[in-house]
PDB file of C-alpha atoms in Angstrom:
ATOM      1  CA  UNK B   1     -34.369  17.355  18.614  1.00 54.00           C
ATOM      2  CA  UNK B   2     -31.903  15.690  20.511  1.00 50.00           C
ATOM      3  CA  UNK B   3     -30.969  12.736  17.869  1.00 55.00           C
ATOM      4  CA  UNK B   4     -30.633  15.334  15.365  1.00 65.00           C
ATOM      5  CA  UNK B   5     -28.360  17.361  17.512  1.00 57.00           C
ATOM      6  CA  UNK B   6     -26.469  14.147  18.061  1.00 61.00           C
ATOM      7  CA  UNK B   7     -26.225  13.277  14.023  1.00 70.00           C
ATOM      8  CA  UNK B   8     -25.625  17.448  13.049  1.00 73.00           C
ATOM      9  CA  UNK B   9     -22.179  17.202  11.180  1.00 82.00           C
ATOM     10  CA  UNK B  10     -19.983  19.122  13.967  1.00 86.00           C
ATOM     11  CA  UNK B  11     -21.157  16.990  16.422  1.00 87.00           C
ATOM     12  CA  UNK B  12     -20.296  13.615  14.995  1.00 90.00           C
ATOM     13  CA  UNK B  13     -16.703  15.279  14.264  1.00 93.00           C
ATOM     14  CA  UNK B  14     -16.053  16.145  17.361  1.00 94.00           C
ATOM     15  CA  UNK B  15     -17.120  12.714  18.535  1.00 94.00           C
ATOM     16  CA  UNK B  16     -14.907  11.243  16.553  1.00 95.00           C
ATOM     17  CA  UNK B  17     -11.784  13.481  17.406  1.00 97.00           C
ATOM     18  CA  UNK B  18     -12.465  13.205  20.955  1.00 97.00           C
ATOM     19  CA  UNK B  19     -12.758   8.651  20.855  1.00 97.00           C
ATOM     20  CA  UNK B  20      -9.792   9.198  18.561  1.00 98.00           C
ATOM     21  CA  UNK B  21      -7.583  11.364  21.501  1.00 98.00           C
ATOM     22  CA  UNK B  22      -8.818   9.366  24.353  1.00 98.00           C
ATOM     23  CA  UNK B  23      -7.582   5.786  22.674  1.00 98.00           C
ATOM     24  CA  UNK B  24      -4.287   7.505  22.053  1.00 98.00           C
ATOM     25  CA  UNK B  25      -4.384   8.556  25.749  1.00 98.00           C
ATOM     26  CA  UNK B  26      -4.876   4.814  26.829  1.00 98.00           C
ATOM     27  CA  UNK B  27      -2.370   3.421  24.442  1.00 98.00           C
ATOM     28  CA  UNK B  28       0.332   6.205  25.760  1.00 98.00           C
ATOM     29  CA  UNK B  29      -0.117   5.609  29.535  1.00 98.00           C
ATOM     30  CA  UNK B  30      -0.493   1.638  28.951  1.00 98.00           C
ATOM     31  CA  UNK B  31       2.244  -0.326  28.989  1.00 97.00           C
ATOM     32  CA  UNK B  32       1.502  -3.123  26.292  1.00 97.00           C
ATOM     33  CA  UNK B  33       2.306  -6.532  25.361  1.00 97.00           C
ATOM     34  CA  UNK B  34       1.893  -8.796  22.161  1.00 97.00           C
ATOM     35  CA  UNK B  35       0.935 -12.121  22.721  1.00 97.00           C
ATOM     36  CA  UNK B  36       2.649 -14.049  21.179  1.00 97.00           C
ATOM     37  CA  UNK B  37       5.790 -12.034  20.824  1.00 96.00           C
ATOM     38  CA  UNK B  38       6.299 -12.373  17.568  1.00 96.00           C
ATOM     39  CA  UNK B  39       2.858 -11.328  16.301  1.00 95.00           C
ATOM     40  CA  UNK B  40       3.748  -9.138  13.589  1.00 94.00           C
ATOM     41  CA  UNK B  41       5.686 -11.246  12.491  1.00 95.00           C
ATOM     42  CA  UNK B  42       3.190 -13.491  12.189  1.00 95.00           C
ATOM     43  CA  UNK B  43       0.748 -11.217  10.695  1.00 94.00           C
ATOM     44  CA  UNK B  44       3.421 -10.541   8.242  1.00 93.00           C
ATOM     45  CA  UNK B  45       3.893 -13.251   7.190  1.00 95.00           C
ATOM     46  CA  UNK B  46       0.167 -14.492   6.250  1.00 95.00           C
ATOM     47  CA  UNK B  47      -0.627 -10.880   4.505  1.00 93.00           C
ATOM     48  CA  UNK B  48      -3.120 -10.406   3.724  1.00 97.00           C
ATOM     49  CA  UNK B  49      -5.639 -11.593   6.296  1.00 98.00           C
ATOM     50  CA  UNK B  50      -8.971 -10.953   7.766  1.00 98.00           C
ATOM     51  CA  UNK B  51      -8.589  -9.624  11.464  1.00 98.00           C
ATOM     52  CA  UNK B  52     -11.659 -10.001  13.826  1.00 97.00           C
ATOM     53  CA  UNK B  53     -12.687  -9.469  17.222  1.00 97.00           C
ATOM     54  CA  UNK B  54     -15.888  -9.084  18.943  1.00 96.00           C
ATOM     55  CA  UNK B  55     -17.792  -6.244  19.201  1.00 94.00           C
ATOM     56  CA  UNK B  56     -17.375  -3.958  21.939  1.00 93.00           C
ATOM     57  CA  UNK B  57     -13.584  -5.297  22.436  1.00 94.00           C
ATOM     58  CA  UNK B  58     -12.437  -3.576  19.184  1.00 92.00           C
ATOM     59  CA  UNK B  59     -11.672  -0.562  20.323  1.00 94.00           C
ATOM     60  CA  UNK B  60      -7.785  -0.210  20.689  1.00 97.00           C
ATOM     61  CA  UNK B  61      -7.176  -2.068  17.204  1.00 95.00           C
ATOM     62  CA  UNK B  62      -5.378   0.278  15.616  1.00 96.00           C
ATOM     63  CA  UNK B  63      -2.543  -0.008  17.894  1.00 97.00           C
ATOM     64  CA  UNK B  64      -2.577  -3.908  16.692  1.00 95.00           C
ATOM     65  CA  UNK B  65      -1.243  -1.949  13.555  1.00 94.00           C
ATOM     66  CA  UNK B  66       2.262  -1.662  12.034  1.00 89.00           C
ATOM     67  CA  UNK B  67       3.162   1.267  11.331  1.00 88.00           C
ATOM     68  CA  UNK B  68       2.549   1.919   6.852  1.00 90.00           C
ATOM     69  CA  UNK B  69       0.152  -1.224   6.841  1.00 95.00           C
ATOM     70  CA  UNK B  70      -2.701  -1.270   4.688  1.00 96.00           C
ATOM     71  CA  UNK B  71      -5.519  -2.197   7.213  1.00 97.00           C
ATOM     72  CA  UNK B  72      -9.664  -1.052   6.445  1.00 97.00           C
ATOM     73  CA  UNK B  73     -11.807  -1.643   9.199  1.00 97.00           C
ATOM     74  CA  UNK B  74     -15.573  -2.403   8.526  1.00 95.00           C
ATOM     75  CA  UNK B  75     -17.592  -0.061  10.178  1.00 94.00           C
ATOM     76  CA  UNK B  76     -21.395   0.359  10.157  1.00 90.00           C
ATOM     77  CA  UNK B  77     -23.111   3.112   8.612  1.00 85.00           C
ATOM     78  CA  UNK B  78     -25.028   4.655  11.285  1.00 83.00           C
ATOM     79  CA  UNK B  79     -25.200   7.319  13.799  1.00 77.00           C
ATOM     80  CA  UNK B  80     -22.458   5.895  16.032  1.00 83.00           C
ATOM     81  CA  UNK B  81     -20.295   3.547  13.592  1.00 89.00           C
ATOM     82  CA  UNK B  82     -19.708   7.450  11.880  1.00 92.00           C
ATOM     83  CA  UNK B  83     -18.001   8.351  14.916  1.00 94.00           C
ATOM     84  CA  UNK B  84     -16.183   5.174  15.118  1.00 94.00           C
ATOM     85  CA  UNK B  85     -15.231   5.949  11.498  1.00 95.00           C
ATOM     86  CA  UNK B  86     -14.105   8.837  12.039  1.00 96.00           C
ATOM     87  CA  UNK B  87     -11.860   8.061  14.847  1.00 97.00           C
ATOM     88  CA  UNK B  88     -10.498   5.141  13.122  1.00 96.00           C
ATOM     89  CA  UNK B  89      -9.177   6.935  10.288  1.00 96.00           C
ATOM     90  CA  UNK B  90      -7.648   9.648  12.148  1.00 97.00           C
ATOM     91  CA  UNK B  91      -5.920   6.441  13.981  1.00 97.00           C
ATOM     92  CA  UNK B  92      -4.356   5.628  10.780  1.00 96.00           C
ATOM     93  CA  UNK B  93      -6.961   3.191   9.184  1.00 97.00           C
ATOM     94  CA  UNK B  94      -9.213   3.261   6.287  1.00 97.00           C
ATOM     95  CA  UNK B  95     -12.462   2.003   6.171  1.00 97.00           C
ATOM     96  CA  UNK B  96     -15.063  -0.002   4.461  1.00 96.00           C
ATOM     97  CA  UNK B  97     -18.789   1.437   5.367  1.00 93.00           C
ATOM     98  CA  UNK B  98     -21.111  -1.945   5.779  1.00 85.00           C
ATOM     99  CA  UNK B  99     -22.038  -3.712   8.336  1.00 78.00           C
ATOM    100  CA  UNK B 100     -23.838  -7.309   8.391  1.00 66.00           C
ATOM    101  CA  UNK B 101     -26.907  -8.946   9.240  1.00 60.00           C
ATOM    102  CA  UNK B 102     -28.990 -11.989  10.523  1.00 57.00           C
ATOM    103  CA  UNK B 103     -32.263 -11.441   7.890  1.00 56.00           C
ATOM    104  CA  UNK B 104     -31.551 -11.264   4.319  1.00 53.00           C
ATOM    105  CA  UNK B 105     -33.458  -8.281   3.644  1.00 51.00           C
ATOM    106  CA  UNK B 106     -31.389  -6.037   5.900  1.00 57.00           C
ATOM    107  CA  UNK B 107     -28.173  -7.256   4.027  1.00 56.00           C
ATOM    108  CA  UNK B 108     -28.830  -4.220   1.060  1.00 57.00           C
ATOM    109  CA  UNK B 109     -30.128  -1.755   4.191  1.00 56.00           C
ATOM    110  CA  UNK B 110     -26.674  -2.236   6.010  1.00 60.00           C
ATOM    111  CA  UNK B 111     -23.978  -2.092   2.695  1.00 61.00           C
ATOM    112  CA  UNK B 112     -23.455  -5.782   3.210  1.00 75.00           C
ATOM    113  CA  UNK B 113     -23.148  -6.675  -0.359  1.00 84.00           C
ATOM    114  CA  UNK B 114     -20.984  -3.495  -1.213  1.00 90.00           C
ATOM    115  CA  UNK B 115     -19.009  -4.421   1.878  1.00 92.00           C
ATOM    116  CA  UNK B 116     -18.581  -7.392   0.920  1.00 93.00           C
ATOM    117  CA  UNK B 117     -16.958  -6.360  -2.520  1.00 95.00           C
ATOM    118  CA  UNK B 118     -14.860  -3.909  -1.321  1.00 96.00           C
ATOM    119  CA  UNK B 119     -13.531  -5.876   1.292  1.00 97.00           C
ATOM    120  CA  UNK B 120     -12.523  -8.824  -1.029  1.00 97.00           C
ATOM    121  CA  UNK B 121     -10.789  -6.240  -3.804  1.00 97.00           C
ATOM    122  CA  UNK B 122      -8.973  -4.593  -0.393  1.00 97.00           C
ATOM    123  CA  UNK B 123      -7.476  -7.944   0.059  1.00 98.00           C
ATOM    124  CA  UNK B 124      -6.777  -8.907  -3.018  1.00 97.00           C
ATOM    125  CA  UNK B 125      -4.401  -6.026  -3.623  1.00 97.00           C
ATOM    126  CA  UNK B 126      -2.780  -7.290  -0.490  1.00 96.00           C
ATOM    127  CA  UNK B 127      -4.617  -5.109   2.472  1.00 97.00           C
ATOM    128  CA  UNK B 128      -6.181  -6.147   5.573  1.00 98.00           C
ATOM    129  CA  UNK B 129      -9.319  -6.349   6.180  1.00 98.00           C
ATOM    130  CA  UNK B 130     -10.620  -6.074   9.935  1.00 97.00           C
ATOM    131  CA  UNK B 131     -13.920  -6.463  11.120  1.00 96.00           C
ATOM    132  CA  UNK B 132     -16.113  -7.554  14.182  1.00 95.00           C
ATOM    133  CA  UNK B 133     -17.036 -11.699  14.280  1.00 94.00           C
ATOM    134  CA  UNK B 134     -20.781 -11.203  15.852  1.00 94.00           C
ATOM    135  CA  UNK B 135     -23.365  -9.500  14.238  1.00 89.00           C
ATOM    136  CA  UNK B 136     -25.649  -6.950  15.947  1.00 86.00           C
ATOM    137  CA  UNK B 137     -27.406  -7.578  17.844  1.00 87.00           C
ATOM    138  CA  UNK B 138     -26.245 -11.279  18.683  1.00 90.00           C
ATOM    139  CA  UNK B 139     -23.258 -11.497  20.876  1.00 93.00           C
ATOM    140  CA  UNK B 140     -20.216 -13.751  21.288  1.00 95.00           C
ATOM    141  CA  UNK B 141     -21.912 -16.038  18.371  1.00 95.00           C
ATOM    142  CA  UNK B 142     -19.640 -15.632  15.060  1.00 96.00           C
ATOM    143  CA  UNK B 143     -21.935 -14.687  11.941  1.00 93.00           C
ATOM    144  CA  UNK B 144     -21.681 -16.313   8.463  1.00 93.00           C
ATOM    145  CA  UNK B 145     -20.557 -13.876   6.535  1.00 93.00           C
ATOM    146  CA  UNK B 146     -17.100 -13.430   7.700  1.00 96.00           C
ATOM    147  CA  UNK B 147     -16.701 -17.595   6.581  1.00 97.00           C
ATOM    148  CA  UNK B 148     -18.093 -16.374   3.169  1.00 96.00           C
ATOM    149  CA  UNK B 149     -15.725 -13.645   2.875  1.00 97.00           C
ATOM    150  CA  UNK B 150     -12.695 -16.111   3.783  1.00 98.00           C
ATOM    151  CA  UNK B 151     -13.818 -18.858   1.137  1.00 98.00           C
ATOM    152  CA  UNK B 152     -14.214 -16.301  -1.630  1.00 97.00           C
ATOM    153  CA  UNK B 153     -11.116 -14.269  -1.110  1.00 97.00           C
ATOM    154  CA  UNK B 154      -9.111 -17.795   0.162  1.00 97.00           C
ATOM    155  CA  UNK B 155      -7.144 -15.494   2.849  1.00 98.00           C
ATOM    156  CA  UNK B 156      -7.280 -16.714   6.724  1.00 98.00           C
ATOM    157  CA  UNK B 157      -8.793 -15.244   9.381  1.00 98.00           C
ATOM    158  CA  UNK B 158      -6.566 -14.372  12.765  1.00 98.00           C
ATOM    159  CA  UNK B 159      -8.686 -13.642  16.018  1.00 97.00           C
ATOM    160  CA  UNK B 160      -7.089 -10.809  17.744  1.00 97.00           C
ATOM    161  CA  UNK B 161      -8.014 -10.285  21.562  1.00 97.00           C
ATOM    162  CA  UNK B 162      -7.152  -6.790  23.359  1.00 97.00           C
ATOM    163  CA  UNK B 163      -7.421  -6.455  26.920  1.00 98.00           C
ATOM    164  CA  UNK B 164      -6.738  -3.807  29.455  1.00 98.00           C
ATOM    165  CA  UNK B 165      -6.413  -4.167  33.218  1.00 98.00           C
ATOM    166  CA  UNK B 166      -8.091  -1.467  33.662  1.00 98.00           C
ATOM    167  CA  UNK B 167     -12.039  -0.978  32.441  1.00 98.00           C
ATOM    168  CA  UNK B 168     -15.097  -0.764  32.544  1.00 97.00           C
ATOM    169  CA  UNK B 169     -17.592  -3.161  31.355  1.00 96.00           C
ATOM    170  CA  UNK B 170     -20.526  -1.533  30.357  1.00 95.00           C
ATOM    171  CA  UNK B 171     -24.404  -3.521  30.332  1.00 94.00           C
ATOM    172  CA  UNK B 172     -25.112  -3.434  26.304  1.00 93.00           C
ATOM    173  CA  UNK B 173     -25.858  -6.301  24.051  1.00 92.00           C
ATOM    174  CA  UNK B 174     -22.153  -6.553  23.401  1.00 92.00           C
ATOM    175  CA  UNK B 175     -20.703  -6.261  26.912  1.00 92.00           C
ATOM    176  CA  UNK B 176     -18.902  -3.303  25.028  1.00 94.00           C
ATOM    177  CA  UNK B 177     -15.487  -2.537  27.001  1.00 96.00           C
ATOM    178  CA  UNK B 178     -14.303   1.158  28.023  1.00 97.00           C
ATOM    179  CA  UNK B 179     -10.724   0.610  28.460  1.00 98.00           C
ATOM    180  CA  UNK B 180      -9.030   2.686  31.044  1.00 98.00           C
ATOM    181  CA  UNK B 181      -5.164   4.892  30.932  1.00 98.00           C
ATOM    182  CA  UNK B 182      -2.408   3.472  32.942  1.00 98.00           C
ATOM    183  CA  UNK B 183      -3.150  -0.155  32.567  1.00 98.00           C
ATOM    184  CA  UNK B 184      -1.816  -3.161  31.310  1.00 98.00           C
ATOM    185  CA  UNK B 185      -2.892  -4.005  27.807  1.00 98.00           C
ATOM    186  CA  UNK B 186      -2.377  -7.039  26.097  1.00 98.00           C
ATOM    187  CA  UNK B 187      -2.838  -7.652  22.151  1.00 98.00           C
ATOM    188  CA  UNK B 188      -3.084 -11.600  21.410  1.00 98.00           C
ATOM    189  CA  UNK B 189      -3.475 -13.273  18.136  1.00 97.00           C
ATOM    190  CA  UNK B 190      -5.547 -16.853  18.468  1.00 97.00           C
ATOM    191  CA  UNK B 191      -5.243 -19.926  15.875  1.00 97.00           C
ATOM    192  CA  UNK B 192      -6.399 -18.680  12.495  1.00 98.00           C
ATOM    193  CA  UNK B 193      -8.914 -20.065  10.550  1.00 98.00           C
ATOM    194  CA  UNK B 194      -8.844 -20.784   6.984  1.00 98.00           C
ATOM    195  CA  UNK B 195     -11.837 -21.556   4.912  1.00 98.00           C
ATOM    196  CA  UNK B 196     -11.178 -23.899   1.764  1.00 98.00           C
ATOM    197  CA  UNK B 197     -13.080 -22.350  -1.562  1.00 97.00           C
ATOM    198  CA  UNK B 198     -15.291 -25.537  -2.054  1.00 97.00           C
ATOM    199  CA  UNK B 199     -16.357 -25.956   1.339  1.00 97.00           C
ATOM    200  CA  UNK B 200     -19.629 -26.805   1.580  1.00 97.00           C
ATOM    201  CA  UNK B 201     -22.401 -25.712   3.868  1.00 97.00           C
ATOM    202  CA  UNK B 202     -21.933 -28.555   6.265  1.00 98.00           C
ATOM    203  CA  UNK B 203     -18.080 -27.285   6.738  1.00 98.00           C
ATOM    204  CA  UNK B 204     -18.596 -23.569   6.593  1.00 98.00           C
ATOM    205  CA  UNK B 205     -20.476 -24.134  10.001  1.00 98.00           C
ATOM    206  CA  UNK B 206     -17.938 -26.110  11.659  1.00 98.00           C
ATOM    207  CA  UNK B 207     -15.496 -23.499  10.829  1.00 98.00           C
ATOM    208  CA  UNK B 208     -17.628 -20.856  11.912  1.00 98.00           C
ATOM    209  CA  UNK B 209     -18.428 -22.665  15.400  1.00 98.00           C
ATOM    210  CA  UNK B 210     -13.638 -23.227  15.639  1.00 98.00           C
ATOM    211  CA  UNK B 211     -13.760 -19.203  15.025  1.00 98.00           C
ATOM    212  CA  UNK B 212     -15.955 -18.928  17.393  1.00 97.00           C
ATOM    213  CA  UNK B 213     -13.638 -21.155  20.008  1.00 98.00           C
ATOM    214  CA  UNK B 214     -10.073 -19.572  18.955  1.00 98.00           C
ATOM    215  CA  UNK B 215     -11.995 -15.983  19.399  1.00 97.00           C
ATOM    216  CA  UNK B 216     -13.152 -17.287  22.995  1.00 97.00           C
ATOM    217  CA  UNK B 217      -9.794 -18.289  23.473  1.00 98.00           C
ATOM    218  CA  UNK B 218      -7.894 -15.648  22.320  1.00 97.00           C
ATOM    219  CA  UNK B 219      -9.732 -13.623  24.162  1.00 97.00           C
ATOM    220  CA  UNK B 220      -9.463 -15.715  27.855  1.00 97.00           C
ATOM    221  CA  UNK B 221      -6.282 -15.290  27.187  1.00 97.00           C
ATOM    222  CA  UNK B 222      -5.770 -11.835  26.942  1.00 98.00           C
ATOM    223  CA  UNK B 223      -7.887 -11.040  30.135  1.00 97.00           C
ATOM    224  CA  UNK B 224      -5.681 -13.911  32.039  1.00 97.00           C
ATOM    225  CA  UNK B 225      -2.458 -11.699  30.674  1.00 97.00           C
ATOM    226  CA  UNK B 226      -3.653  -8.404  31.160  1.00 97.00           C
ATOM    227  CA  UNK B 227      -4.683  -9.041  35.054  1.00 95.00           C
ATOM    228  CA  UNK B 228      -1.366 -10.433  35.870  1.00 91.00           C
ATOM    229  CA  UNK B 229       1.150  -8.141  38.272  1.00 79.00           C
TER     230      UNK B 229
END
């Protein structure tokens, strides 16, 4: 009775109304810092691009946003990536309903195919696409398919780190982050990534493992930043 409470229509709505209000309340009473400087510039430069961070750190994103930028977020299509959807897109962002997956027969379950199209054709008419690194229900490790997505649609990929000096770090497989108002937040780009279009297996994985690194990095980073006075 109680999950389908949770997944009745008004429910998820408000859910999603309520995320979406409380991140604006963070990013309002926050006082926040690019790192480096002149990241949109940056960003603006290498349009379109694939922006990723790692699960459970993704939620202040949209504030990574300039204002009239195309940006669709890739958001699972389950109980709670609805109310992450919906949230997202009252935060200004569209979104692409898929999610990944370790086995292949959970690839068709999750969207990841249809994802995976729609993402490519969003940056191909010069959107970005943003989307977690890891894979549920593996943390910190960087899954294939975001390599895939970068040799195919020959766009890089730009790690982007947000941080908050005040939060709570909660115990789930992704050491998911409740970011706190009146804090210090820091948004940091790391190294990008690009994946050549004839890479072969052997390279894919080396790429994947430097995403990997520049995402730990980035993300260092942005904790160093966001606890300094």
């Amino acid at each position: 009775m109680l999950k389908r409470i949770g997944r009745h229509p008004l429910v998820v709505n408000a859910g999603g109304a309520l995320l979406a209000g409380y991140l604006r309340l963070v990013r309002r009473t926050s006082k926040l810092r690019f790192d480096p400087p002149n990241f949109n510039e940056i960003m603006g430069d290498n349009r379109p691009a694939i922006v990723t961070s790692w699960h459970g750190q993704h939620f202040l994103m949209p504030f990574a946003r300039p204002e009239g930028w195309d940006v669709r977020v890739m958001i699972s299509r389950s109980a709670d990536g609805e109310i992450n959807a919906i949230a997202a897109r009252k935060l200004g962002l569209g979104t692409i309903r898929a999610s990944g997956a370790h086995k292949a027969h959970q690839i068709s379950k999750r969207g990841g195919l249809r994802g995976f199209i729609e993402a490519l054709n969003v940056l191909k008419a010069g959107g970005f696409v943003a989307m977690s690194a890891d894979v549920p229900k593996v943390s910190r490790i960087a899954g294939a398919g975001i390599i895939t997505l970068a040799r195919h649609s020959g766009r890089p990929i730009f790690p982007i780190a947000i941080a908050t000096s005040r939060h709570i770090t909660l115990g789930t497989w992704d050491r998911a982050t409740i970011n706190l108002p009146f804090s210090r937040m820091i948004i940091a780009a790391g190294e990008p990534v690009t994946v050549p279009k004839d890479a072969d297996e052997a390279l894919c994985e080396d790429l994947r493992r430097q995403l990997e690194d520049n995402m730990n990095a980035a993300t260092e980073r942005a904790w160093q930043l966001a606890r300094q006075k």
